[in-house]
CSV table of C-alpha atoms in Angstrom, one decimal:
chain,number,residue,atom,x,y,z
A,1323,MET,CA,121.0,96.1,91.0
A,1324,LYS,CA,117.5,96.5,93.0
A,1325,LYS,CA,117.4,99.5,95.1
A,1326,THR,CA,114.3,100.8,96.7
A,1327,ILE,CA,112.9,104.1,97.3
A,1328,GLU,CA,110.4,104.9,100.5
A,1329,LEU,CA,108.5,108.0,99.4
A,1330,LYS,CA,107.3,110.2,102.2
A,1331,GLY,CA,105.3,113.1,101.8
A,1332,VAL,CA,105.6,113.4,98.2
A,1333,ASP,CA,102.1,114.2,95.7
A,1334,LEU,CA,103.2,111.6,94.0
A,1335,GLN,CA,100.7,112.4,90.5
A,1336,ILE,CA,103.2,115.4,90.4
A,1337,LEU,CA,106.5,113.1,90.8
A,1338,LEU,CA,105.6,110.6,88.2
A,1339,GLY,CA,103.7,113.0,85.5
A,1340,VAL,CA,100.6,112.9,83.7
A,1341,ALA,CA,100.4,108.9,82.1
A,1342,ASP,CA,103.9,108.3,84.1
A,1343,THR,CA,105.9,110.6,81.7
A,1344,HIS,CA,108.3,111.3,84.0
A,1345,VAL,CA,109.1,107.7,85.0
A,1346,ARG,CA,109.3,106.4,80.6
A,1347,LEU,CA,111.6,109.9,80.3
A,1348,LEU,CA,113.9,107.5,82.8
A,1349,ASN,CA,113.1,104.2,80.9
A,1350,ASP,CA,113.9,105.2,78.0
A,1351,THR,CA,117.5,107.1,78.9
A,1352,PHE,CA,118.4,104.4,81.0
A,1353,SER,CA,118.8,100.3,81.6
A,1354,THR,CA,116.4,100.1,84.8
A,1355,ASN,CA,113.4,98.8,85.2
A,1356,ILE,CA,110.9,101.3,87.1
A,1357,LEU,CA,108.0,99.9,89.4
A,1358,VAL,CA,105.6,102.1,91.5
A,1359,ARG,CA,104.3,100.5,94.2
A,1360,GLY,CA,101.7,102.3,96.6
A,1361,ASN,CA,104.3,104.4,98.3
A,1362,GLU,CA,107.3,103.0,97.0
A,1363,ILE,CA,109.9,103.5,93.6
A,1364,LYS,CA,111.6,99.8,93.4
A,1365,LEU,CA,114.3,99.9,90.6
A,1366,ASP,CA,115.7,96.7,88.7
A,1367,GLY,CA,118.7,96.8,86.2
A,1368,GLN,CA,122.4,98.1,85.6
A,1369,LYS,CA,124.4,98.4,88.4
A,1370,ASP,CA,125.2,102.5,87.2
A,1371,ASP,CA,122.1,102.7,86.1
A,1372,VAL,CA,120.1,102.7,89.2
A,1373,GLU,CA,122.7,104.0,90.9
A,1374,MET,CA,122.1,107.0,88.5
A,1375,VAL,CA,118.0,106.7,88.6
A,1376,HIS,CA,118.1,107.0,92.2
A,1377,GLU,CA,119.9,109.5,92.6
A,1378,ILE,CA,117.5,111.7,89.8
A,1379,ILE,CA,114.4,110.5,91.6
A,1380,HIS,CA,116.0,112.1,95.3
A,1381,GLU,CA,116.6,115.1,92.6
A,1382,MET,CA,113.1,115.2,91.6
A,1383,ILE,CA,111.8,115.1,95.0
A,1384,GLN,CA,113.8,117.9,96.0
A,1385,THR,CA,112.8,120.4,93.1
A,1386,LEU,CA,108.8,119.1,93.7
A,1387,SER,CA,109.0,120.0,97.8
A,1388,ARG,CA,111.3,123.2,96.9
A,1389,LYS,CA,109.5,124.7,93.7
A,1390,GLY,CA,105.8,122.8,94.1
A,1391,VAL,CA,106.1,121.5,90.6
A,1392,LEU,CA,108.1,120.1,88.6
A,1393,THR,CA,108.2,120.3,85.0
A,1394,LYS,CA,109.1,117.8,81.7
A,1395,LYS,CA,111.9,120.0,81.3
A,1396,ASP,CA,113.3,119.9,85.1
A,1397,VAL,CA,113.4,115.8,85.0
A,1398,HIS,CA,115.0,116.4,81.8
A,1399,GLN,CA,117.9,119.0,83.1
A,1400,LEU,CA,118.5,116.3,86.0
A,1401,ILE,CA,119.3,113.9,83.8
A,1402,LYS,CA,121.6,115.9,81.4
A,1403,MET,CA,123.4,116.7,84.7
A,1404,THR,CA,123.4,113.5,86.5
A,1405,ARG,CA,124.7,111.6,82.8
A,1406,SER,CA,127.6,114.5,82.3
A,1407,GLU,CA,129.2,114.2,86.2
A,1408,ASN,CA,129.8,111.3,84.9
A,1409,GLY,CA,127.8,108.9,87.3
A,1410,HIS,CA,129.3,110.3,90.3
A,1411,LYS,CA,126.9,109.5,93.0
A,1412,GLU,CA,125.7,111.9,95.8
A,1413,ASP,CA,124.8,111.0,99.1
A,1414,VAL,CA,120.9,110.0,98.9
A,1415,PRO,CA,120.2,110.8,103.0
A,1416,ASP,CA,118.5,107.7,104.5
A,1417,ASN,CA,115.2,107.7,106.7
A,1418,VAL,CA,113.5,111.1,105.9
A,1419,ILE,CA,111.0,112.0,107.4
A,1420,HIS,CA,109.7,114.7,104.5
A,1421,TYR,CA,111.2,116.5,101.2
A,1422,GLY,CA,110.3,120.0,103.1
A,1423,ARG,CA,110.6,123.3,101.5
A,1424,LYS,CA,114.3,123.5,101.4
A,1425,GLY,CA,114.8,120.1,101.2
A,1426,ALA,CA,115.0,117.0,102.6
A,1427,ILE,CA,114.1,116.2,106.7
A,1428,ILE,CA,116.3,113.5,108.8
A,1429,ALA,CA,118.2,113.3,111.6
A,1430,ARG,CA,120.6,115.5,112.8
A,1431,SER,CA,121.4,114.1,115.9
A,1432,ASP,CA,121.1,110.8,118.2
A,1433,GLY,CA,119.4,111.7,120.1
A,1434,GLN,CA,116.8,113.0,116.7
A,1435,GLN,CA,117.0,109.5,115.0
A,1436,GLU,CA,115.7,108.2,118.7
A,1437,TYR,CA,112.5,110.4,118.3
A,1438,ILE,CA,111.9,109.2,114.4
A,1439,ASN,CA,111.9,105.4,115.5
A,1440,ILE,CA,109.8,105.8,118.9
A,1441,VAL,CA,107.5,108.0,117.3
A,1442,GLN,CA,107.3,105.9,114.3
A,1443,LYS,CA,106.1,102.8,116.5
A,1444,ASN,CA,103.9,105.0,118.9
A,1445,ASP,CA,100.7,106.8,119.2
A,1446,ILE,CA,101.0,109.1,121.6
A,1447,VAL,CA,104.5,110.0,122.1
A,1448,LEU,CA,106.1,112.7,124.8
A,1449,THR,CA,109.2,115.1,124.2
A,1450,ILE,CA,111.4,117.3,126.5
A,1451,GLY,CA,114.1,118.8,125.6
A,1452,PRO,CA,114.9,122.4,125.7
A,1453,ALA,CA,114.5,124.6,123.1
A,1454,GLY,CA,116.7,124.1,119.7
A,1455,THR,CA,116.1,120.7,119.4
A,1456,GLY,CA,114.1,120.5,116.8
A,1457,LYS,CA,111.0,119.0,119.1
A,1458,THR,CA,108.1,121.0,117.6
A,1459,TYR,CA,110.0,120.9,113.9
A,1460,ILE,CA,110.7,117.0,113.7
A,1461,ALA,CA,106.8,116.4,115.2
A,1462,ILE,CA,105.5,119.4,112.6
A,1463,ALA,CA,107.7,118.0,109.5
A,1464,PHE,CA,105.7,114.2,110.5
A,1465,ALA,CA,102.1,115.6,110.3
A,1466,ILE,CA,102.6,116.8,106.9
A,1467,ALA,CA,104.2,113.4,105.8
A,1468,ALA,CA,101.2,111.6,107.4
A,1469,LEU,CA,98.8,114.1,106.2
A,1470,GLU,CA,100.3,113.8,102.1
A,1471,ASN,CA,100.7,110.2,102.3
A,1472,ARG,CA,97.0,109.8,103.3
A,1473,GLU,CA,97.3,108.2,106.8
A,1474,VAL,CA,95.7,111.1,108.1
A,1475,ASP,CA,93.2,113.0,107.2
A,1476,ARG,CA,93.5,116.6,109.1
A,1477,ILE,CA,96.5,117.8,111.1
A,1478,ALA,CA,95.3,120.1,114.3
A,1479,LEU,CA,98.4,121.7,116.3
A,1480,CYS,CA,97.3,123.6,119.5
A,1481,ARG,CA,99.4,125.8,122.3
A,1482,PRO,CA,98.7,126.7,125.4
A,1483,ALA,CA,98.0,130.8,125.4
A,1484,VAL,CA,99.1,131.3,128.9
A,1485,GLU,CA,99.6,135.2,129.1
A,1486,ALA,CA,95.6,135.8,128.4
A,1487,GLY,CA,95.0,132.4,130.8
A,1488,GLU,CA,93.1,130.3,127.8
A,1489,ASN,CA,90.7,133.8,128.2
A,1490,LEU,CA,91.0,135.4,124.8
A,1491,GLY,CA,87.5,137.1,124.9
A,1492,PHE,CA,88.6,140.6,125.6
A,1493,LEU,CA,91.2,140.8,123.4
A,1494,PRO,CA,90.2,142.2,119.9
A,1495,GLY,CA,89.7,140.9,116.2
A,1496,ASP,CA,88.1,137.6,115.3
A,1497,LEU,CA,89.3,134.4,117.0
A,1498,LYS,CA,92.6,134.0,114.6
A,1499,GLU,CA,94.1,138.4,115.5
A,1500,LYS,CA,93.8,137.2,118.9
A,1501,VAL,CA,95.4,133.6,118.9
A,1502,ASP,CA,98.1,134.5,116.1
A,1503,PRO,CA,100.2,136.3,118.4
A,1504,TYR,CA,101.0,132.9,120.6
A,1505,LEU,CA,100.5,130.2,117.6
A,1506,THR,CA,102.8,132.3,115.7
A,1507,PRO,CA,106.3,129.7,115.7
A,1508,LEU,CA,103.4,127.0,114.5
A,1509,TYR,CA,103.1,128.8,110.9
A,1510,ASP,CA,107.1,129.3,111.6
A,1511,ALA,CA,107.3,125.9,111.3
A,1512,LEU,CA,105.0,124.8,108.6
A,1513,SER,CA,105.8,127.4,106.6
A,1514,ASP,CA,110.0,126.3,107.0
A,1515,ILE,CA,108.6,123.0,105.3
A,1516,ILE,CA,105.5,123.7,102.9
A,1517,PRO,CA,105.3,125.7,100.0
A,1518,LYS,CA,103.3,129.6,100.5
A,1519,THR,CA,100.7,128.7,97.9
A,1520,LYS,CA,100.0,125.2,99.1
A,1521,LEU,CA,100.5,126.3,102.8
A,1522,LYS,CA,97.8,128.8,102.1
A,1523,ARG,CA,95.6,126.4,100.2
A,1524,VAL,CA,95.4,123.5,103.5
A,1525,LEU,CA,94.7,126.5,106.1
A,1526,SER,CA,92.0,127.5,104.3
A,1527,ASP,CA,90.6,123.9,103.5
A,1528,GLY,CA,91.6,122.4,107.1
A,1529,SER,CA,93.5,120.5,106.6
A,1530,ILE,CA,95.7,121.4,109.1
A,1531,GLU,CA,94.1,123.6,112.1
A,1532,ILE,CA,96.0,126.2,114.4
A,1533,ILE,CA,93.9,127.1,117.2
A,1534,PRO,CA,94.6,127.3,121.2
A,1535,LEU,CA,94.5,123.8,123.3
A,1536,ALA,CA,91.2,125.6,125.3
A,1537,TYR,CA,89.8,124.9,122.0
A,1538,MET,CA,90.3,121.3,122.2
A,1539,ARG,CA,88.1,121.5,124.6
A,1540,GLY,CA,84.2,119.0,123.7
A,1541,ARG,CA,86.0,117.4,120.3
A,1542,THR,CA,87.2,114.0,119.3
A,1543,LEU,CA,89.6,113.8,116.1
A,1544,ASN,CA,89.4,110.5,114.7
A,1545,ASN,CA,92.4,110.0,111.3
A,1546,ALA,CA,94.4,112.6,112.7
A,1547,PHE,CA,97.8,114.1,113.6
A,1548,MET,CA,98.1,116.1,117.7
A,1549,ILE,CA,100.5,118.8,118.4
A,1550,LEU,CA,100.7,119.9,121.6
A,1551,ASP,CA,103.4,122.1,121.9
A,1552,GLU,CA,104.9,124.0,124.5
A,1553,ALA,CA,103.1,121.7,126.7
A,1554,GLN,CA,105.0,122.8,130.2
A,1555,ASN,CA,102.7,125.8,130.4
A,1556,ALA,CA,99.7,123.1,130.0
A,1557,THR,CA,98.2,122.3,133.3
A,1558,PRO,CA,97.5,119.2,134.9
A,1559,MET,CA,93.1,119.3,133.9
A,1560,GLN,CA,94.1,120.5,130.2
A,1561,MET,CA,96.5,117.8,129.8
A,1562,LYS,CA,94.1,115.2,130.2
A,1563,MET,CA,92.1,117.4,127.9
A,1564,PHE,CA,93.9,116.9,125.5
A,1565,LEU,CA,95.4,113.3,125.6
A,1566,THR,CA,91.5,111.9,125.6
A,1567,ARG,CA,90.7,114.1,122.5
A,1568,LEU,CA,92.7,111.4,120.7
A,1569,GLY,CA,90.2,109.5,118.4
A,1570,VAL,CA,89.9,106.5,116.0
A,1571,THR,CA,93.4,105.7,113.8
A,1572,SER,CA,94.8,108.8,115.7
A,1573,LYS,CA,98.4,110.4,116.2
A,1574,ALA,CA,99.8,112.7,119.5
A,1575,ILE,CA,102.9,114.2,119.8
A,1576,ILE,CA,103.4,116.5,122.7
A,1577,THR,CA,106.4,118.6,122.9
A,1578,GLY,CA,107.7,121.4,126.2
A,1579,ASP,CA,110.3,121.9,127.9
A,1580,VAL,CA,110.4,121.7,131.8
A,1581,THR,CA,113.1,124.7,131.8
A,1582,GLN,CA,110.2,127.4,130.7
A,1583,ILE,CA,107.1,126.5,132.5
A,1584,ASP,CA,105.4,129.8,132.5
A,1585,LEU,CA,102.7,129.2,134.8
A,1586,PRO,CA,101.3,131.3,137.7
A,1587,LEU,CA,103.4,129.6,140.4
A,1588,HIS,CA,100.4,128.0,142.3
A,1589,ASP,CA,100.0,126.2,139.5
A,1590,LYS,CA,101.5,122.4,138.2
A,1591,SER,CA,102.6,121.6,134.9
A,1592,GLY,CA,100.8,118.9,132.8
A,1593,LEU,CA,103.9,117.9,131.3
A,1594,ILE,CA,106.0,117.5,134.4
A,1595,ASP,CA,102.5,115.7,135.8
A,1596,ALA,CA,101.5,114.0,132.5
A,1597,ALA,CA,105.7,112.4,132.4
A,1598,ASN,CA,105.3,110.6,136.2
A,1599,ILE,CA,101.1,109.8,136.0
A,1600,LEU,CA,102.0,107.6,132.4
A,1601,LYS,CA,105.1,106.2,132.2
A,1602,LYS,CA,104.1,102.9,132.3
A,1603,VAL,CA,101.4,102.8,130.1
A,1604,ASP,CA,101.7,100.9,127.0
A,1605,GLY,CA,101.8,102.4,123.7
A,1606,ILE,CA,102.9,106.0,125.4
A,1607,SER,CA,106.4,106.8,125.0
A,1608,PHE,CA,109.1,109.5,126.0
A,1609,VAL,CA,111.9,111.1,124.6
A,1610,HIS,CA,114.4,113.4,126.2
A,1611,PHE,CA,116.5,115.9,124.5
A,1612,ASP,CA,119.4,117.8,126.1
A,1613,GLU,CA,122.4,120.4,125.0
A,1614,THR,CA,124.3,117.9,123.1
A,1615,ASP,CA,120.6,117.1,120.1
A,1616,VAL,CA,120.4,121.6,119.9
A,1617,VAL,CA,120.7,122.3,115.6
A,1618,ARG,CA,120.9,125.7,116.1
A,1619,HIS,CA,123.3,128.3,117.0
A,1620,THR,CA,127.2,126.3,119.1
A,1621,LEU,CA,125.7,129.8,121.1
A,1622,VAL,CA,122.7,127.9,121.6
A,1623,LYS,CA,124.0,125.0,124.1
A,1624,ASN,CA,126.8,126.8,125.8
A,1625,ILE,CA,123.3,129.2,126.8
A,1626,ILE,CA,121.6,126.4,127.7
A,1627,LYS,CA,124.5,124.9,129.8
A,1628,ALA,CA,125.2,127.8,131.5
A,1629,TYR,CA,121.6,128.4,132.9
A,1630,ALA,CA,121.3,125.1,133.8
A,1631,LYS,CA,124.8,125.1,136.0
A,1632,SER,CA,123.2,128.7,137.5
A,1633,ASP,CA,120.4,127.2,138.0
A,1634,THR,CA,122.5,124.1,139.3
A,1635,LYS,CA,124.5,127.0,142.1
A,1636,THR,CA,121.2,128.4,143.3
A,1637,LYS,CA,120.0,125.2,144.3
A,1638,LYS,CA,122.3,124.8,146.3
A,1639,VAL,CA,122.7,127.8,148.0
A,1640,LYS,CA,119.1,127.9,148.9
A,1641,LYS,CA,119.6,123.9,150.1
A,1642,ASP,CA,122.3,125.5,152.1
């Protein structure tokens, strides 16, 4: 029997162990040939052993993602546990975006699966939908996986600082202290995926940069993964500025909810503007979520439906 495990967002050196000690331990325990090629592990051998090794490697990845380390003792324990279960097989999720701190990040709705498929095939993706649909979380998971697989050199995460009018100079403190209140949701998503010690390192060395949209002006980001969150609050000029920062071998995901625009009434949303202008441009694709894709508390779906129903009634009254 043969199986292939695709590694996404995994530190291969730690997973395999010093001088491949973890791989050798598996080889010594099971009748399975384990071959590592690039970001893939190929298994070949007796059916029961291959399936057990497949499960163990999945658990090794989960342990590494959760703890940030993986010891020989951990691998021994996983082997012992799997063997004691007499070959019981746990379902290993398909199409994993990244193995985060809390486990495998995968699609949790049909809309999210479509989102994943589109991101894998396009360099620029605009994702539009209500809160709780995983727009930002999935985008950040893709970016982290790309960084850890060395597909990009850095990640740039940004948001429009609407409440401060993108003019943050009057606020006290340094740049970080000025913009952190607007960027907190991005930090929250990162800390949910990356272990704390590792997150601190990649933020300090510039591998991951979190900045307000205004500070993207004049830059060109080569071999980078760019994410613009809350894009409904970007003006058309800011949206054009962000999209034209895209450098060689870079990718960009733009997320937003057109029902939550905080711009002054006379300003047009750059997300709505871009959706109209770019809809026929090759290489740019769109994802549209609705309340059926909400993966937060069940009440969030009901809240979105209630507001949508209220908005429809309001528009009808105004029209009449």
